[in-house]
Short mmCIF file of C-alpha atoms in Angstrom, two decimals:
data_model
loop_
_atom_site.label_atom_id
_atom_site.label_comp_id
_atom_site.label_asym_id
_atom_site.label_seq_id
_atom_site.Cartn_x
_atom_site.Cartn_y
_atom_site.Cartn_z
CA UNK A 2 38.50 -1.73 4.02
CA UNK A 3 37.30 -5.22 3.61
CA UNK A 4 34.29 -6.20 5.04
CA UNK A 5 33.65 -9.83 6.21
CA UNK A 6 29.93 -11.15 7.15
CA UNK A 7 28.06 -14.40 8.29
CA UNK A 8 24.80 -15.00 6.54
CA UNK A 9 22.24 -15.73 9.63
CA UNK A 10 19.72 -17.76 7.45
CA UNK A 11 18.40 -19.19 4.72
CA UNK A 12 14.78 -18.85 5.69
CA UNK A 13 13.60 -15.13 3.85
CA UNK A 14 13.07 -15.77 -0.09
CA UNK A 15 15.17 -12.77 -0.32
CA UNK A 16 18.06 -14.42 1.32
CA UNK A 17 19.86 -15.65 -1.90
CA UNK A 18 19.02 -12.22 -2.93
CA UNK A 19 21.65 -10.27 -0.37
CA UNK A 20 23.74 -13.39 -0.52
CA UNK A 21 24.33 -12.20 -4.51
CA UNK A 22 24.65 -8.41 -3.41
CA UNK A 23 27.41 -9.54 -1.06
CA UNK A 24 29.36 -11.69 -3.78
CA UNK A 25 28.84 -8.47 -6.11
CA UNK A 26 30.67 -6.14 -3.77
CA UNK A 27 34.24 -5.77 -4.16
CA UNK A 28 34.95 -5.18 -0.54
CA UNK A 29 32.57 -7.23 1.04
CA UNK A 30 33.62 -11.33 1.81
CA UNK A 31 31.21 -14.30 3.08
CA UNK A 32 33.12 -15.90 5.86
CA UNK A 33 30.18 -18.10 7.08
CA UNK A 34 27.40 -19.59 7.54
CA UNK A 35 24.47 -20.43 10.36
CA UNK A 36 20.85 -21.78 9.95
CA UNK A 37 18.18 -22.80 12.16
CA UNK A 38 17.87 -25.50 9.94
CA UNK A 39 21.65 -27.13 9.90
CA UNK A 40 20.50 -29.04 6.44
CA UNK A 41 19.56 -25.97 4.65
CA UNK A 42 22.22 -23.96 6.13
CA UNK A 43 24.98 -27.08 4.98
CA UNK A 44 23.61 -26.87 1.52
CA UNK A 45 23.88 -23.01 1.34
CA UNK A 46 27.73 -22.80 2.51
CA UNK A 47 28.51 -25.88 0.60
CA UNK A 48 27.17 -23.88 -2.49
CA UNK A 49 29.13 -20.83 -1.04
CA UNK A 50 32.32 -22.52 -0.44
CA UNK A 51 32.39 -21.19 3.12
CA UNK A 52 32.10 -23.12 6.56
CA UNK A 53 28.68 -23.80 8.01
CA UNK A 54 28.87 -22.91 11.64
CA UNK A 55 26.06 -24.62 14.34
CA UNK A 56 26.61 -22.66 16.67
CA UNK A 57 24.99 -19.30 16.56
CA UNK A 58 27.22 -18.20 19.87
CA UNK A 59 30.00 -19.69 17.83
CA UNK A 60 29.56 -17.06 14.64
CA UNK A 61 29.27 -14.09 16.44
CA UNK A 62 32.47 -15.22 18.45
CA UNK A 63 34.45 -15.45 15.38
CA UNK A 64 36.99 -12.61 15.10
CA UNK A 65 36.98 -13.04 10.95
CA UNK A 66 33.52 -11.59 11.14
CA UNK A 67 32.66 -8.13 10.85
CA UNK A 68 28.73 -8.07 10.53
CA UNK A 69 26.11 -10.07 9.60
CA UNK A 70 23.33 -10.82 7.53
CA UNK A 71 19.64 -11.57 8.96
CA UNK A 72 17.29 -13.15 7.09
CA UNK A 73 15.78 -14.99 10.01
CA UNK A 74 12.13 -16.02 10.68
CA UNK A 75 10.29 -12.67 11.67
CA UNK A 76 9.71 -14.31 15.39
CA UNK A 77 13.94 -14.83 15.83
CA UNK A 78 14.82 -11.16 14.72
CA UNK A 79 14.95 -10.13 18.37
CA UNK A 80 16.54 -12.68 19.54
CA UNK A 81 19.65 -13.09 16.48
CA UNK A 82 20.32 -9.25 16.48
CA UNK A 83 20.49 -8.38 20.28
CA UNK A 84 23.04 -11.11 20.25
CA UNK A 85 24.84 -10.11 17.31
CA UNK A 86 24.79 -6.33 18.87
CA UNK A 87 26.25 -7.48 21.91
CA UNK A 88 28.62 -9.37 20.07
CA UNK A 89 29.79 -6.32 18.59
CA UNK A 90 29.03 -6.85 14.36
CA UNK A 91 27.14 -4.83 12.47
CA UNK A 92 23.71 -5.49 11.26
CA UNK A 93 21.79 -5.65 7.97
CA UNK A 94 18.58 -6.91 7.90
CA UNK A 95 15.42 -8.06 6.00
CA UNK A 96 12.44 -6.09 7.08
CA UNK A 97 10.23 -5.74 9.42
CA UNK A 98 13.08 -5.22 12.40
CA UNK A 99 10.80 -6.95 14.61
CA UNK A 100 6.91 -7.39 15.66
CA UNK A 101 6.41 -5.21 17.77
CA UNK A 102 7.45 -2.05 19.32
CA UNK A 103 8.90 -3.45 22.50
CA UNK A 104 11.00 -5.85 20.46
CA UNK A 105 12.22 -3.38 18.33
CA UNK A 106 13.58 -0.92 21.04
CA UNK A 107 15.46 -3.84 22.64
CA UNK A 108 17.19 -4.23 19.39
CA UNK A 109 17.38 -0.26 18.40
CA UNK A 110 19.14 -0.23 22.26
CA UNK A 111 21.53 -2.85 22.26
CA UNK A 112 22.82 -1.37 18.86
CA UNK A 113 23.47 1.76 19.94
CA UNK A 114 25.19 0.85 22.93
CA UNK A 115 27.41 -1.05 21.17
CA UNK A 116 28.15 1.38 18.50
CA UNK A 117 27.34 -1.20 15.15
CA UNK A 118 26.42 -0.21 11.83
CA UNK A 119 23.00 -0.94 11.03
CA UNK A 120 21.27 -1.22 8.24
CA UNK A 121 17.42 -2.32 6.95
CA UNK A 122 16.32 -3.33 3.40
CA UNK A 123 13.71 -0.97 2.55
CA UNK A 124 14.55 -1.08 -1.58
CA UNK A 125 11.74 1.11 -2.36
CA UNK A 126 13.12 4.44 -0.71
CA UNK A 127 15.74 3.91 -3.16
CA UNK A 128 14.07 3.69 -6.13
CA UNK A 129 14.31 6.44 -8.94
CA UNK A 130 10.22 6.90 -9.05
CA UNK A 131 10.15 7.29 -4.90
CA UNK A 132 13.30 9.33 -5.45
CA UNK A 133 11.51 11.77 -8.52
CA UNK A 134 8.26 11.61 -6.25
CA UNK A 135 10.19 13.58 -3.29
CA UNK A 136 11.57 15.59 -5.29
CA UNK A 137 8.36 17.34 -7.24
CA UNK A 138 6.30 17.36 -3.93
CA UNK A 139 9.43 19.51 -2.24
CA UNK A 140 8.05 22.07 -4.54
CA UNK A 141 4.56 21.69 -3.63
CA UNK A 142 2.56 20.94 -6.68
CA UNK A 143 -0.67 19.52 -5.59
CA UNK A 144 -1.23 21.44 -2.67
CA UNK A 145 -2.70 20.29 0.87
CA UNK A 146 -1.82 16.41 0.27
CA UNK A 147 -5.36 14.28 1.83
CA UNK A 148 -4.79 11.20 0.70
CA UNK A 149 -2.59 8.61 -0.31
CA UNK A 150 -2.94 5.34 -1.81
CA UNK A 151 0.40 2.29 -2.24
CA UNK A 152 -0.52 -1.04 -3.59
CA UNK A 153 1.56 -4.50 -4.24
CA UNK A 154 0.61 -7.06 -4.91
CA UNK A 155 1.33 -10.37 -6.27
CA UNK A 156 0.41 -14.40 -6.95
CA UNK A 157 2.37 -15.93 -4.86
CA UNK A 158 -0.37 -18.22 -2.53
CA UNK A 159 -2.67 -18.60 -5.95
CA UNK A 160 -0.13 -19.53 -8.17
CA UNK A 161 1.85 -21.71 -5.10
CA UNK A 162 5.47 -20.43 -5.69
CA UNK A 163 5.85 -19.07 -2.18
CA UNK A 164 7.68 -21.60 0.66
CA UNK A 165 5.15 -23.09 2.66
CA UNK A 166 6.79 -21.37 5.70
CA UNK A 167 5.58 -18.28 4.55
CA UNK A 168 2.23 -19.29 5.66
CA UNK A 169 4.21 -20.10 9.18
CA UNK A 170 1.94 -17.46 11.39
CA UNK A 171 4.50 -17.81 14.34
CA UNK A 172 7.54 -17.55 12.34
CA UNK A 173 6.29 -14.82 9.94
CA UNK A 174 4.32 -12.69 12.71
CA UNK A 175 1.72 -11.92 9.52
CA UNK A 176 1.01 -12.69 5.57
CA UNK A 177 0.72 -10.05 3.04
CA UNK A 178 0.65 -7.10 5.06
CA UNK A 179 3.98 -8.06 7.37
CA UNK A 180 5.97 -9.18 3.74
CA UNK A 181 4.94 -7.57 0.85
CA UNK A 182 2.87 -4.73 2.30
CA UNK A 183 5.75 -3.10 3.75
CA UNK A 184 6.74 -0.88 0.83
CA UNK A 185 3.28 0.57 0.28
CA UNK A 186 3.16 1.21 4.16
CA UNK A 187 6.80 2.81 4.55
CA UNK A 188 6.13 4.53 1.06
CA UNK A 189 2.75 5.55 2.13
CA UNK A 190 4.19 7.37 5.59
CA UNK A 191 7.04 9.09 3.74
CA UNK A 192 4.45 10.78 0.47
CA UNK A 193 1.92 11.37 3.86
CA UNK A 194 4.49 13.82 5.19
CA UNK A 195 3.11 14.00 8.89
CA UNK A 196 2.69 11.93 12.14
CA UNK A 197 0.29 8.92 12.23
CA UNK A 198 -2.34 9.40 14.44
CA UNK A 199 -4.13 5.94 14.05
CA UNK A 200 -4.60 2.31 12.08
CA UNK A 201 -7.14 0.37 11.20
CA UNK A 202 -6.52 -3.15 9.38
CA UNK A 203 -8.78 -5.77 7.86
CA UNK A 204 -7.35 -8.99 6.61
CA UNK A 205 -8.50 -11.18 3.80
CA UNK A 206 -7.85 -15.08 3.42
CA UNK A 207 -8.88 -15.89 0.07
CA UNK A 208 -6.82 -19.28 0.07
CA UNK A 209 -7.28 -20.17 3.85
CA UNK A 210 -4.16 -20.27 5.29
CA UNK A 211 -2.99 -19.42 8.73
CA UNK A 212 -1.82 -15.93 7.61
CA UNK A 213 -3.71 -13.01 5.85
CA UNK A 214 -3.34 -13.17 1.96
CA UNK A 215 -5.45 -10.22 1.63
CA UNK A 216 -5.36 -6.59 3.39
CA UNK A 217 -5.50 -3.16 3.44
CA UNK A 218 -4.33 -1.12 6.04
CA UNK A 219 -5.98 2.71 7.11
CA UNK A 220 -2.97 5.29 8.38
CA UNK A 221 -5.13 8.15 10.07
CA UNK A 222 -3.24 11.93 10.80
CA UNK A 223 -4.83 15.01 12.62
CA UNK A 224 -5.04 17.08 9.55
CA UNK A 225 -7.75 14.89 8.02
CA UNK A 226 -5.11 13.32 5.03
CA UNK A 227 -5.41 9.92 5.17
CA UNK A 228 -3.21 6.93 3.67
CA UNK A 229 -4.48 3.41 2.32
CA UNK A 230 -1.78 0.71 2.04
CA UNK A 231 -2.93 -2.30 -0.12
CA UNK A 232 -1.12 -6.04 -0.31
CA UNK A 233 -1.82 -9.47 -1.33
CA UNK A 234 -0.64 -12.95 -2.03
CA UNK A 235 -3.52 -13.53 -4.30
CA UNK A 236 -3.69 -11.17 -7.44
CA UNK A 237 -2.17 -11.37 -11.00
CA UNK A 238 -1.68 -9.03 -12.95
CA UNK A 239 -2.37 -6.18 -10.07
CA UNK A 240 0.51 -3.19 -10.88
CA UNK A 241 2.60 -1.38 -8.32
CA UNK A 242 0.34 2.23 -7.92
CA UNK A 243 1.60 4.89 -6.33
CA UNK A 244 -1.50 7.59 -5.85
CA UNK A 245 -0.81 11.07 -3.99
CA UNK A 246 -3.94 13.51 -4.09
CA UNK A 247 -4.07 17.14 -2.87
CA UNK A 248 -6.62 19.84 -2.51
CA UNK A 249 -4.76 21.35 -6.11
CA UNK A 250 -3.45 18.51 -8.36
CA UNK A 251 -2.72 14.82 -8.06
CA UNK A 252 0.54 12.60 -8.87
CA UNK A 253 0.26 8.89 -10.39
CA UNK A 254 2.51 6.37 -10.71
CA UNK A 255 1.94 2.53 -12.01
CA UNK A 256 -1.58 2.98 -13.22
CA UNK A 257 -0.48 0.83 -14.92
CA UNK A 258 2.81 1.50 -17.28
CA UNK A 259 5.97 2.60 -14.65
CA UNK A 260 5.34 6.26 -15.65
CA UNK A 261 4.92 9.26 -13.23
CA UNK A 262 2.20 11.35 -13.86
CA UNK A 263 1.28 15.07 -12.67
CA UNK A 264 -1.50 17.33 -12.96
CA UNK A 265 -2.76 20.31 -10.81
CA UNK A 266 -4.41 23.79 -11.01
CA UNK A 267 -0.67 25.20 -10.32
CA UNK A 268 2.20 26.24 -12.45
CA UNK A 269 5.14 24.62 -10.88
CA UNK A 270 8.64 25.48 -11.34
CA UNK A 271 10.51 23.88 -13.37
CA UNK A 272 7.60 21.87 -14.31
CA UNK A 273 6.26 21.88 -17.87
CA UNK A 274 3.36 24.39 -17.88
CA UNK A 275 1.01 21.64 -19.72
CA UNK A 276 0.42 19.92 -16.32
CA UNK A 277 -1.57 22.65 -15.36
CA UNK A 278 -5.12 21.14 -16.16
CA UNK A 279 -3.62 18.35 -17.91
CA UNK A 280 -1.62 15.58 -17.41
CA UNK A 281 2.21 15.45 -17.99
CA UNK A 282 4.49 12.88 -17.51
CA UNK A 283 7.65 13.46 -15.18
CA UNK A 284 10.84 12.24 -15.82
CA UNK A 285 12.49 9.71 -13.34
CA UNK A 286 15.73 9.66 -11.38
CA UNK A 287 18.05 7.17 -11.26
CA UNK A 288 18.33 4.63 -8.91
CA UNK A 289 20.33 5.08 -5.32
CA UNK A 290 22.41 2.63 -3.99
CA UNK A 291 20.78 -0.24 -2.50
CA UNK A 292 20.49 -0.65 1.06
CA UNK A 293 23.08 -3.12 1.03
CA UNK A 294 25.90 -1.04 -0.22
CA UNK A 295 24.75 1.54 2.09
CA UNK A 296 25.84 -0.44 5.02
CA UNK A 297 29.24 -1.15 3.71
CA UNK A 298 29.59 2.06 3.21
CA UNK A 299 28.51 3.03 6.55
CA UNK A 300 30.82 0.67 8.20
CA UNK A 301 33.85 1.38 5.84
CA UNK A 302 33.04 5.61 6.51
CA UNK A 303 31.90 5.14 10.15
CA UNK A 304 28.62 6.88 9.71
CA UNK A 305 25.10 6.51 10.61
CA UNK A 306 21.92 4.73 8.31
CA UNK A 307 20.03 7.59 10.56
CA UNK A 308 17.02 8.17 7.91
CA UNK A 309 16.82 4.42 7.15
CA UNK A 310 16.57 3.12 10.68
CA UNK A 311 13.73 5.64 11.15
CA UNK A 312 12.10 4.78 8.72
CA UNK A 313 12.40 1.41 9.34
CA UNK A 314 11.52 1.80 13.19
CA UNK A 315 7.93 3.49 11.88
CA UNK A 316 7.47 0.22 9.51
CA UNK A 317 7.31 -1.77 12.54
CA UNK A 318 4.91 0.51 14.62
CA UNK A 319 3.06 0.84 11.68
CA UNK A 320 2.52 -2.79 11.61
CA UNK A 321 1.98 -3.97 14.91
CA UNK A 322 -1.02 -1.22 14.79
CA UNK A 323 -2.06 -3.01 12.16
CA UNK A 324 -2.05 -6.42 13.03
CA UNK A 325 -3.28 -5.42 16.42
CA UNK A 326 -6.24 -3.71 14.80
CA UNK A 327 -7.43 -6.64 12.41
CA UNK A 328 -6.72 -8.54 15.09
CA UNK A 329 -9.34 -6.71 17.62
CA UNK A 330 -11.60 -4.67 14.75
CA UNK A 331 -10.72 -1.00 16.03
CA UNK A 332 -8.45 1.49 15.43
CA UNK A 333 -5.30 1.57 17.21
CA UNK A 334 -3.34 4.56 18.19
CA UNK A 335 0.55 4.79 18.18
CA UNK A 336 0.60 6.12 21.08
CA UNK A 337 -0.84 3.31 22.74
CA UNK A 338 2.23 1.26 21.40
CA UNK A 339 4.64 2.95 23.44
CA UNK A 340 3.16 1.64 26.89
#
């Protein structure tokens, strides 16, 4: 089954990205083209080959479109995929799904009503380290977990080779927390195991734009474990970490070669016996299949991205508390999202 999308977008720096994933999959055709900016959307279907369409009511009309691509500003998200829902094509997105909670059910609604396929980019739950890192806790190596630490970070506002509409607050709905902390706060939730109770937020802006370029994020649960998630646009050099400590052993990743690390006070099966007391490297698993090709293959199968858009509906939760919090200096509760 061939399946034909509209790219909704040229705004995310990951856009080009999807647009290449798309071209790379043998059942999957660009049919066209929209942009909030008509320029920038012209250039990218000229470069494509494919029409540019103005009219954003005009490409979800077309019947030679299955789905579509969003990589919208942040602030449109609600907007482009309650429209595309009720148009009736499936949906893969950039993260966050939207801002806020209330946003994000309107979307989450209209998608199930309408029966689409959707899908969010959350690359890092697909990687062979998060994959390896699931599998050894299953068999409970280090214990009661109680804390657990994600950072990412990069140059990007130092160096100056993000768009300046990154530093858009309205369109972007945040800076480094919003973009690139993301992965350490979905990764962060899935190694934490249990519910999120609480966040607390504080924002850095080293460079003094209108957007954080600096911030860590608190994830509080009733059992006491607690999570830090770490981003910025303003470090070089600073490695992807991965830290999950228990009350018997600890697991490391990035600090700083790409290498997962165990030790504890346990023998673990099927575990080499030299990670009790000292530390042994793990072997990693393979890469899944992208996000991407998950949603062809959920729209070509008919089933569900049920784990993904979970996941995914968390992220945004998880972020709103934490823009909300850095926003008022407290900690904000979950619950209080769903009023």
């Amino acid at each position: 089954m061939s399946v034909r999308v509209g790219i909704i977008s040229y705004w995310h720096v990951h856009a080009w990205d999807y647009t290449k994933q798309a071209q790379a999959h043998p059942d999957v055709e660009i049919a066209a083209v929209w942009d909030e900016l008509p320029e920038r959307g012209q250039e990218a279907a000229g470069r494509l080959g494919v029409p540019f369409i103005a009219s954003l009511d005009e490409l979800l009309g077309r019947e030679d479109i299955d789905g579509v691509i969003v990589v919208t500003p942040t602030n449109r998200h609600r907007e482009v995929m309650v429209a595309a829902a009720k148009a009736g094509k499936h949906i893969f997105t950039e993260k966050v799904i939207a801002a806020t909670t209330k946003e994000l059910n309107e979307i989450l609604r209209e998608a199930e009503n309408q029966k689409i396929k959707f899908t969010v980019s959350l690359p890092r739950l697909n990687d062979g380290y998060t994959l390896a890192i699931q599998d050894i806790l299953s068999r409970n190596p280090i214990g009661q977990i109680t804390y657990v630490r994600v950072r990412l970070s990069h140059n990007g506002a130092t160096a100056g080779w993000l768009p300046e509409h990154f530093y858009n607050l309205e369109q972007t709905q945040g800076g480094a927390l919003i973009d690139l902390g993301c992965h350490p706060m979905y990764l962060t939730n899935l190694f934490l195991g249990q519910p999120i109770t609480g966040v607390s937020a504080n924002f850095g802006y080293v460079t003094g734009k209108d957007v954080e370029d600096n911030a860590v994020a608190t994830l509080y649960t009733a059992s006491g474990a607690i999570g830090v998630v770490e981003a910025g646009f303003v470090n070089n050099h600073s490695p992807f970490t991965i830290e999950i400590h228990g009350t018997e052993g600890t697991l490391l990743y990035g600090t700083p070669e790409p290498k997962l690390l165990l030790k504890t006070s346990r023998e673990v099966e099927g575990v080499d016996p030299k990670a009790k007391e000292s530390w042994v490297e793990l072997p990693l698993k393979p890469n899944r299949e992208s996000a991407f090709d998950q949603w062809v293959a959920h729209i070509q199968k008919d089933t569900a991205a049920s784990e993904n858009i979970a996941a995914a509906a968390q992220l945004t939760s998880l972020m709103e508390a934490a823009n909300l919090s850095a926003a008022e200096k407290r900690i904000v509760t979950l619950e209080e999202l769903k009023g």
